[in-house]
CSV table of C-alpha atoms in Angstrom, one decimal:
chain,number,residue,atom,x,y,z
A,1,MET,CA,145.3,104.0,18.3
A,2,THR,CA,148.6,101.5,17.6
A,3,THR,CA,152.3,102.1,16.5
A,4,VAL,CA,154.0,99.8,14.3
A,5,GLU,CA,157.6,99.7,15.1
A,6,ALA,CA,160.5,97.2,14.0
A,7,GLY,CA,161.0,94.0,15.8
A,8,GLU,CA,158.3,91.8,17.3
A,9,GLN,CA,159.4,88.7,17.4
A,10,GLY,CA,158.8,86.2,14.3
A,11,THR,CA,157.9,89.4,12.7
A,12,GLY,CA,160.3,91.8,12.8
A,13,ARG,CA,157.1,94.2,13.6
A,14,THR,CA,155.8,94.8,17.7
A,15,VAL,CA,153.0,96.9,17.7
A,16,SER,CA,153.2,99.6,20.8
A,17,LEU,CA,150.3,101.1,22.9
A,18,ALA,CA,149.8,104.6,21.6
A,19,TRP,CA,147.9,107.4,24.1
A,20,ARG,CA,146.8,109.2,21.4
A,21,GLY,CA,143.4,108.4,20.3
A,22,GLY,CA,141.0,106.3,21.7
A,23,PHE,CA,142.9,104.8,24.7
A,24,GLY,CA,144.3,108.3,26.1
A,25,ARG,CA,140.7,109.2,26.1
A,26,LEU,CA,138.8,105.6,28.1
A,27,TRP,CA,142.4,106.1,30.4
A,28,GLY,CA,142.3,109.7,31.0
A,29,ALA,CA,138.1,108.3,31.3
A,30,ALA,CA,138.8,105.6,33.5
A,31,VAL,CA,141.5,107.5,36.1
A,32,VAL,CA,139.5,110.9,36.7
A,33,SER,CA,136.6,109.0,37.4
A,34,ARG,CA,138.5,107.1,39.7
A,35,PHE,CA,140.1,110.0,41.6
A,36,GLY,CA,136.5,111.1,42.8
A,37,ASP,CA,135.3,108.0,43.7
A,38,ALA,CA,138.1,107.7,45.8
A,39,LEU,CA,136.8,110.4,47.3
A,40,ARG,CA,133.6,109.3,47.5
A,41,GLY,CA,134.5,105.7,49.2
A,42,ALA,CA,136.7,107.1,52.0
A,43,ALA,CA,133.7,109.6,52.8
A,44,LEU,CA,130.1,107.4,53.4
A,45,PRO,CA,132.3,105.6,55.7
A,46,LEU,CA,132.7,108.0,58.1
A,47,LEU,CA,129.0,109.9,56.7
A,48,ALA,CA,127.1,107.1,57.6
A,49,VAL,CA,129.0,107.2,61.0
A,50,SER,CA,128.3,110.6,61.7
A,51,LEU,CA,123.7,109.5,60.7
A,52,THR,CA,123.9,106.6,63.0
A,53,ASP,CA,125.4,104.8,65.9
A,54,SER,CA,124.2,101.0,64.7
A,55,PRO,CA,126.8,99.2,63.3
A,56,VAL,CA,124.4,96.6,60.9
A,57,LEU,CA,122.9,100.4,58.8
A,58,VAL,CA,126.8,101.4,58.4
A,59,SER,CA,127.9,97.6,57.4
A,60,LEU,CA,125.0,97.9,54.8
A,61,VAL,CA,126.8,101.0,53.5
A,62,THR,CA,129.4,98.1,52.1
A,63,ALA,CA,126.8,95.6,51.5
A,64,CYS,CA,125.3,97.6,48.6
A,65,GLY,CA,128.6,97.8,46.8
A,66,PHE,CA,127.9,94.2,46.5
A,67,LEU,CA,124.5,93.1,46.1
A,68,PRO,CA,123.6,94.4,42.6
A,69,TRP,CA,125.9,93.0,41.5
A,70,LEU,CA,124.2,89.8,42.3
A,71,LEU,CA,121.2,90.8,41.6
A,72,PHE,CA,121.5,92.6,37.6
A,73,GLY,CA,125.3,92.0,36.9
A,74,LEU,CA,124.6,88.9,34.2
A,75,PHE,CA,121.1,92.1,33.3
A,76,GLY,CA,124.2,94.4,33.1
A,77,GLY,CA,125.4,92.1,30.4
A,78,ALA,CA,123.5,91.4,29.1
A,79,ILE,CA,122.3,95.7,28.3
A,80,ALA,CA,126.0,96.5,27.0
A,81,ASP,CA,125.8,93.9,24.7
A,82,ARG,CA,122.7,94.8,22.7
A,83,VAL,CA,123.4,98.8,22.7
A,84,ASP,CA,126.5,101.3,21.9
A,85,GLN,CA,128.9,100.8,24.5
A,86,ARG,CA,130.5,104.1,23.9
A,87,ARG,CA,126.5,105.7,24.6
A,88,ALA,CA,125.6,103.6,27.6
A,89,MET,CA,129.2,104.6,29.2
A,90,TRP,CA,128.9,107.9,28.8
A,91,ALA,CA,124.9,107.7,29.6
A,92,VAL,CA,125.2,105.8,33.2
A,93,ASP,CA,128.6,108.1,34.1
A,94,VAL,CA,126.4,111.1,33.1
A,95,ALA,CA,123.4,109.8,35.8
A,96,ARG,CA,125.5,109.0,38.2
A,97,GLY,CA,127.3,112.2,37.8
A,98,ALA,CA,123.7,113.6,38.4
A,99,LEU,CA,122.8,111.6,41.3
A,100,MET,CA,126.4,112.2,42.9
A,101,ALA,CA,125.2,116.6,42.5
A,102,ALA,CA,121.9,115.8,44.3
A,103,PHE,CA,123.5,114.1,46.8
A,104,ALA,CA,126.2,116.9,47.8
A,105,VAL,CA,123.2,119.3,47.8
A,106,ALA,CA,121.3,117.3,50.3
A,107,VAL,CA,124.7,116.7,52.5
A,108,TRP,CA,125.8,121.1,52.2
A,109,LEU,CA,122.0,121.1,53.1
A,110,GLY,CA,121.9,119.0,56.0
A,111,HIS,CA,119.1,116.7,54.4
A,112,ALA,CA,121.5,113.2,55.0
A,113,THR,CA,120.0,110.4,55.8
A,114,ILE,CA,121.1,106.9,56.2
A,115,GLY,CA,118.6,105.4,54.6
A,116,LEU,CA,119.9,107.7,51.3
A,117,LEU,CA,123.2,107.6,51.6
A,118,LEU,CA,122.0,103.0,51.1
A,119,ALA,CA,120.1,104.0,48.9
A,120,LEU,CA,122.7,106.4,46.4
A,121,ALA,CA,125.1,103.1,46.8
A,122,PHE,CA,122.6,100.8,45.9
A,123,ALA,CA,121.8,102.9,43.2
A,124,LEU,CA,125.4,103.6,41.8
A,125,THR,CA,126.2,100.0,42.1
A,126,THR,CA,123.6,99.6,39.8
A,127,LEU,CA,124.9,101.5,37.2
A,128,GLN,CA,128.3,100.9,37.6
A,129,THR,CA,127.1,96.1,36.5
A,130,LEU,CA,125.8,98.1,33.5
A,131,PHE,CA,128.8,101.0,32.7
A,132,ASP,CA,132.1,98.0,33.7
A,133,ASN,CA,130.3,95.5,31.4
A,134,ALA,CA,130.6,97.9,28.7
A,135,ALA,CA,133.7,99.1,29.4
A,136,THR,CA,135.7,95.4,29.4
A,137,ALA,CA,133.6,95.0,26.5
A,138,LEU,CA,134.6,98.7,25.0
A,139,LEU,CA,138.1,98.2,24.5
A,140,PRO,CA,139.2,95.8,23.1
A,141,SER,CA,137.4,97.6,19.9
A,142,VAL,CA,139.6,100.9,21.4
A,143,VAL,CA,143.4,99.5,20.8
A,144,ALA,CA,144.5,96.9,18.4
A,145,PRO,CA,144.3,92.5,20.4
A,146,GLU,CA,148.9,92.6,20.4
A,147,VAL,CA,148.8,95.5,22.7
A,148,LEU,CA,145.5,94.7,24.7
A,149,SER,CA,147.1,93.0,27.1
A,150,ARG,CA,149.4,95.9,27.8
A,151,ALA,CA,146.6,98.8,27.7
A,152,ASN,CA,144.9,96.6,30.6
A,153,ALA,CA,148.0,97.2,32.5
A,154,ARG,CA,148.0,100.7,31.6
A,155,LEU,CA,144.1,101.7,33.1
A,156,MET,CA,144.4,99.4,36.3
A,157,THR,CA,147.9,100.9,37.3
A,158,GLY,CA,146.5,104.5,36.9
A,159,GLN,CA,143.1,103.9,38.6
A,160,GLU,CA,145.7,102.4,41.7
A,161,VAL,CA,147.5,105.3,41.4
A,162,MET,CA,145.3,107.6,40.8
A,163,GLY,CA,143.0,106.1,43.9
A,164,ARG,CA,145.2,104.7,45.9
A,165,PHE,CA,147.9,107.8,45.9
A,166,VAL,CA,146.2,110.7,44.6
A,167,GLY,CA,142.5,111.0,45.8
A,168,ALA,CA,142.7,108.8,49.1
A,169,PRO,CA,145.2,111.3,50.5
A,170,LEU,CA,142.8,114.0,50.1
A,171,VAL,CA,139.6,113.3,51.6
A,172,PRO,CA,141.2,115.0,54.3
A,173,VAL,CA,141.3,118.1,52.8
A,174,ALA,CA,138.1,117.3,50.5
A,175,LEU,CA,136.5,117.1,53.8
A,176,GLY,CA,138.5,120.1,55.1
A,177,LEU,CA,136.4,122.4,52.8
A,178,GLY,CA,133.3,120.8,53.8
A,179,ALA,CA,131.1,117.7,53.9
A,180,ALA,CA,129.5,118.3,51.0
A,181,VAL,CA,133.0,119.2,48.8
A,182,PRO,CA,134.1,115.3,48.3
A,183,TYR,CA,130.4,113.8,46.6
A,184,ALA,CA,130.8,117.5,44.7
A,185,ALA,CA,134.0,116.7,43.4
A,186,ASP,CA,132.5,112.6,42.6
A,187,ALA,CA,130.2,114.8,40.4
A,188,VAL,CA,132.2,116.6,38.5
A,189,THR,CA,134.9,113.6,37.8
A,190,TYR,CA,131.7,111.1,36.6
A,191,LEU,CA,130.8,114.5,34.0
A,192,ALA,CA,134.4,114.5,33.1
A,193,ALA,CA,134.6,110.6,32.6
A,194,ALA,CA,131.8,111.1,30.4
A,195,ALA,CA,132.2,113.9,28.0
A,196,LEU,CA,135.6,112.4,27.8
A,197,VAL,CA,134.4,108.4,26.2
A,198,ALA,CA,130.9,110.9,24.4
A,199,SER,CA,134.3,112.3,22.8
A,200,LEU,CA,136.1,108.2,21.2
A,201,GLY,CA,133.7,108.9,18.8
A,202,GLY,CA,134.4,106.9,15.2
A,203,ARG,CA,137.4,105.9,17.7
A,204,ALA,CA,136.0,102.9,19.3
A,205,ARG,CA,135.3,99.7,16.7
A,206,ALA,CA,131.3,99.2,16.9
A,207,PRO,CA,131.4,95.3,17.4
A,208,ARG,CA,129.7,93.7,14.6
A,209,ARG,CA,126.5,92.1,16.1
A,210,GLU,CA,124.0,89.5,14.3
A,211,PRO,CA,120.8,91.2,13.2
A,212,ARG,CA,118.6,90.3,16.8
A,213,GLU,CA,115.8,87.9,16.6
A,214,PRO,CA,112.2,89.2,17.5
A,215,GLY,CA,111.1,88.6,20.5
A,216,ARG,CA,114.5,87.8,22.3
A,217,SER,CA,114.2,87.6,25.8
A,218,ILE,CA,116.9,89.1,27.7
A,219,ARG,CA,116.9,86.2,30.0
A,220,LYS,CA,118.0,83.3,26.7
A,221,GLU,CA,120.1,86.4,26.0
A,222,ILE,CA,121.9,86.3,29.2
A,223,GLY,CA,122.1,81.3,28.7
A,224,GLU,CA,124.2,82.2,26.0
A,225,GLY,CA,126.6,84.3,28.0
A,226,ILE,CA,126.8,82.1,30.6
A,227,ALA,CA,126.8,78.8,28.9
A,228,VAL,CA,129.8,80.3,26.6
A,229,LEU,CA,131.3,80.7,30.2
A,230,TRP,CA,131.2,76.8,31.0
A,231,ARG,CA,131.6,75.4,27.3
A,232,ASP,CA,135.1,77.6,27.6
A,233,ARG,CA,137.3,74.9,29.9
A,234,LEU,CA,139.7,77.6,30.3
A,235,LEU,CA,137.2,80.8,31.4
A,236,ARG,CA,134.9,78.2,33.6
A,237,ALA,CA,137.7,77.4,35.2
A,238,LEU,CA,139.9,80.6,35.9
A,239,CYS,CA,136.6,81.9,36.9
A,240,VAL,CA,136.1,79.2,39.3
A,241,SER,CA,140.2,80.0,41.1
A,242,THR,CA,139.1,83.4,41.3
A,243,THR,CA,135.6,83.4,43.0
A,244,LEU,CA,137.3,80.9,45.2
A,245,CYS,CA,140.6,83.2,45.8
A,246,ASN,CA,138.2,86.1,46.3
A,247,VAL,CA,136.4,84.2,49.3
A,248,GLY,CA,139.9,84.5,50.5
A,249,ILE,CA,140.3,87.8,49.7
A,250,GLY,CA,137.3,88.9,51.3
A,251,ALA,CA,138.0,86.8,55.1
A,252,LEU,CA,141.3,89.4,54.3
A,253,ILE,CA,140.1,92.2,53.7
A,254,ALA,CA,137.6,92.3,56.7
A,255,THR,CA,139.2,91.3,59.1
A,256,LEU,CA,143.2,92.6,58.0
A,257,VAL,CA,142.6,95.9,60.3
A,258,LEU,CA,141.9,93.3,64.0
A,259,HIS,CA,145.4,90.8,62.6
A,260,VAL,CA,147.5,94.3,62.1
A,261,THR,CA,146.8,96.2,64.8
A,262,GLY,CA,145.3,93.4,67.3
A,263,TRP,CA,147.8,90.4,66.9
A,264,LEU,CA,150.3,92.1,65.6
A,265,GLY,CA,150.1,94.9,68.0
A,266,ALA,CA,151.2,97.7,65.1
A,267,GLY,CA,148.9,100.0,66.3
A,268,ASP,CA,147.0,101.9,63.1
A,269,ALA,CA,150.3,103.3,62.0
A,270,GLY,CA,151.6,99.6,60.9
A,271,TYR,CA,148.3,99.0,59.3
A,272,ALA,CA,149.1,102.2,57.4
A,273,ALA,CA,152.3,100.8,56.5
A,274,VAL,CA,151.0,97.0,55.5
A,275,ILE,CA,148.8,99.5,53.1
A,276,THR,CA,150.6,101.4,52.2
A,277,ALA,CA,152.7,98.5,50.9
A,278,TYR,CA,149.9,97.5,49.4
A,279,GLY,CA,149.0,100.2,47.2
A,280,ILE,CA,152.7,100.1,46.3
A,281,GLY,CA,153.2,96.7,44.5
A,282,SER,CA,149.9,97.0,43.2
A,283,VAL,CA,151.5,99.7,40.9
A,284,THR,CA,154.7,98.1,40.9
A,285,GLY,CA,153.0,95.0,40.0
A,286,GLY,CA,150.9,96.9,37.2
A,287,LEU,CA,153.9,97.8,35.5
A,288,VAL,CA,154.9,95.4,34.1
A,289,ALA,CA,152.2,93.0,34.3
A,290,ALA,CA,152.0,93.3,30.3
A,291,ARG,CA,155.8,92.3,29.8
A,292,VAL,CA,156.0,89.1,32.3
A,293,ALA,CA,152.6,87.3,30.8
A,294,GLU,CA,154.3,88.2,27.4
A,295,ARG,CA,157.4,86.6,29.2
A,296,LEU,CA,155.5,83.7,30.8
A,297,GLY,CA,152.8,82.6,28.9
A,298,ARG,CA,149.9,83.3,30.4
A,299,ALA,CA,148.6,80.7,32.2
A,300,PRO,CA,152.1,80.6,33.4
A,301,THR,CA,151.3,83.8,35.3
A,302,ILE,CA,148.0,83.0,36.6
A,303,MET,CA,149.5,80.6,38.5
A,304,VAL,CA,152.8,81.9,39.4
A,305,CYS,CA,151.4,85.1,41.1
A,306,GLY,CA,148.8,82.7,42.7
A,307,LEU,CA,151.6,80.8,44.2
A,308,ALA,CA,152.9,84.1,45.1
A,309,GLN,CA,150.2,84.9,47.1
A,310,ILE,CA,150.2,81.7,48.8
A,311,ALA,CA,153.6,82.8,50.4
A,312,ALA,CA,153.3,85.9,50.7
A,313,LEU,CA,149.4,84.8,53.1
A,314,LEU,CA,151.4,82.1,54.9
A,315,ALA,CA,153.8,84.6,55.5
A,316,LEU,CA,151.4,87.6,56.7
A,317,GLY,CA,150.1,84.2,59.4
A,318,ALA,CA,152.8,83.0,61.0
A,319,ILE,CA,155.5,85.6,60.8
A,320,ARG,CA,154.0,88.1,64.1
A,321,THR,CA,155.9,90.8,63.4
A,322,LEU,CA,154.9,94.3,61.1
A,323,PRO,CA,158.0,94.2,58.9
A,324,ALA,CA,156.7,90.6,57.9
A,325,ALA,CA,153.2,91.6,57.4
A,326,VAL,CA,154.1,95.2,55.4
A,327,ALA,CA,156.8,92.7,52.4
A,328,ALA,CA,153.7,90.2,52.7
A,329,LEU,CA,151.6,92.4,50.7
A,330,GLY,CA,153.7,94.5,49.0
A,331,VAL,CA,154.2,91.2,47.6
A,332,PHE,CA,150.5,90.4,47.8
A,333,GLY,CA,149.5,93.2,46.0
A,334,PHE,CA,152.3,93.3,43.1
A,335,ALA,CA,151.3,90.0,42.1
A,336,GLY,CA,147.7,90.8,42.1
A,337,ILE,CA,147.1,92.7,39.7
A,338,ILE,CA,149.1,90.7,37.6
A,339,TRP,CA,146.9,88.0,37.8
A,340,ASN,CA,144.0,91.1,37.2
A,341,VAL,CA,145.4,92.3,34.2
A,342,THR,CA,146.1,88.6,33.0
A,343,GLU,CA,142.7,87.0,33.6
A,344,VAL,CA,141.4,90.0,32.2
A,345,THR,CA,143.4,89.9,28.9
A,346,MET,CA,142.5,86.4,28.6
A,347,MET,CA,138.5,86.5,29.1
A,348,GLN,CA,138.3,88.9,26.3
A,349,GLN,CA,140.3,87.2,24.0
A,350,ARG,CA,138.7,84.3,24.6
A,351,SER,CA,135.4,85.5,23.9
A,352,PRO,CA,133.2,86.2,21.5
A,353,THR,CA,132.9,89.9,20.5
A,354,GLU,CA,129.7,90.4,20.1
A,355,MET,CA,128.7,88.9,23.5
A,356,LEU,CA,131.5,90.0,25.4
A,357,GLY,CA,129.8,91.6,27.7
A,358,ARG,CA,127.3,89.1,28.8
A,359,VAL,CA,131.1,86.9,29.4
A,360,SER,CA,132.2,89.6,31.4
A,361,ALA,CA,128.5,90.1,33.6
A,362,ALA,CA,128.5,86.0,33.8
A,363,PHE,CA,132.3,86.0,35.5
A,364,ARG,CA,131.9,89.2,37.3
A,365,THR,CA,129.1,87.7,39.0
A,366,LEU,CA,130.0,84.5,40.2
A,367,SER,CA,133.4,86.3,41.5
A,368,VAL,CA,132.4,88.8,42.9
A,369,ALA,CA,129.9,86.6,45.5
A,370,GLY,CA,132.7,85.9,47.4
A,371,ALA,CA,134.6,88.9,48.6
A,372,PRO,CA,131.0,89.1,51.3
A,373,LEU,CA,131.1,85.9,51.6
A,374,GLY,CA,134.6,85.7,52.7
A,375,ALA,CA,134.0,88.7,54.7
A,376,LEU,CA,131.6,86.7,57.0
A,377,LEU,CA,133.6,83.9,57.1
A,378,GLY,CA,136.7,85.7,57.7
A,379,GLY,CA,135.2,87.3,61.2
A,380,ALA,CA,134.2,84.1,62.2
A,381,ILE,CA,137.3,82.6,62.1
A,382,ALA,CA,139.3,84.9,63.5
A,383,ALA,CA,136.5,84.8,66.5
A,384,ALA,CA,136.8,81.5,66.8
A,385,TRP,CA,141.0,80.7,66.6
A,386,GLY,CA,142.8,83.9,66.7
A,387,LEU,CA,142.8,87.1,64.4
A,388,ASN,CA,146.4,85.8,62.1
A,389,THR,CA,144.0,83.4,61.2
A,390,PRO,CA,141.4,84.5,58.6
A,391,ALA,CA,145.8,84.8,56.5
A,392,LEU,CA,145.6,81.3,56.4
A,393,ALA,CA,143.0,80.3,55.1
A,394,ALA,CA,142.8,82.6,52.3
A,395,ALA,CA,146.5,80.8,51.7
A,396,ALA,CA,143.8,77.0,51.9
A,397,LEU,CA,142.0,79.5,49.7
A,398,PHE,CA,144.3,80.3,46.9
A,399,VAL,CA,145.8,76.8,46.9
A,400,GLY,CA,141.8,75.5,45.8
A,401,GLY,CA,142.0,78.0,43.4
A,402,LEU,CA,145.4,76.7,41.7
A,403,VAL,CA,144.0,73.4,41.6
A,404,ALA,CA,140.6,74.3,40.4
A,405,LEU,CA,143.2,75.9,37.3
A,406,VAL,CA,144.7,73.4,36.3
A,407,PRO,CA,141.6,71.4,34.6
A,408,GLY,CA,141.4,74.3,32.1
A,409,MET,CA,145.4,74.6,31.6
A,410,ARG,CA,144.9,71.9,28.9
A,411,SER,CA,143.4,73.9,26.7
A,412,PRO,CA,145.1,76.3,24.6
A,413,ILE,CA,145.6,79.8,24.8
A,414,ASN,CA,145.8,82.7,22.8
């Protein structure tokens, strides 16, 4: 999985990340699955609009992407710590592949309804709560600790490229071949990802777990994960900070199309330009994320990225030109993925191995809750004070997020 080369600072050795073996298969599974998700994610809202003219029902499709995390996220983390994470991941992907295949058949036969679509979105996200927590816990058992940051960066960058620059542009082509094609393709990618994860076999080192006490409840195990997150001053500060920032991101995303097409008057082409700039910034940031964190240190990296995102949001909300918006979203995406890579790596390194699924679940559940709240807040702010004000409100929330980080920075950081 890893190779050793001369040159690591302080030891004369460098541990480099190798594609062959477990990480390559895990990366391949993540990337191929992201391709299918990009097709489905773009096609579902279009299908929803064709099935109903109710804005409430259409918005519920998006809500189903968040609600299961709030309902079952902690449970998914507890299960991820109880079972073989590799088996849990491929089993979930097989189940998601079967669901998507059945839905593709329903669309092909003309039997799709808005109720069926909502049920599918809810079921997929419910299964995702187990998959994502298991994946976060599995990665440290596949790669050496020295290359964990680089592994996270490559995973996130690969998913960003495949979803934004490969999958998304192919959506019109897929829909042109038939309304059911994006969903059938997503089913195939889930099954392919399941095969890749299942093939890991002994390449993933199972974490050592103490024998579970008879009658030990999942509720107690969930509580232990929350307690670990709460007691670790740095992880607690990082979780609070991320939640506040996600409120701001939710406000920005929910109103960005109005900001660009309305306040800037840049139309659909302008909106496409800023979204593309965000994607390019994210990919570029992913390519350098590990090196930035290694050079600056993880805590300073988080702070610098937060400051860069605040500056980008202020520019977006205050400068009424399309070039400024394009540059701002590029910087926002660049700093955002470096923040994400660094944050996930810190959580993986500071959490007890046997509890990583539960700690990850507690962290995700709290932070994910910020996005839908921010979306509602952004709409209200835009209606009351103008279409550019959600970006400025997001900047204020990011300031609050950085302030929340300060107490945690006094803790020792790996």
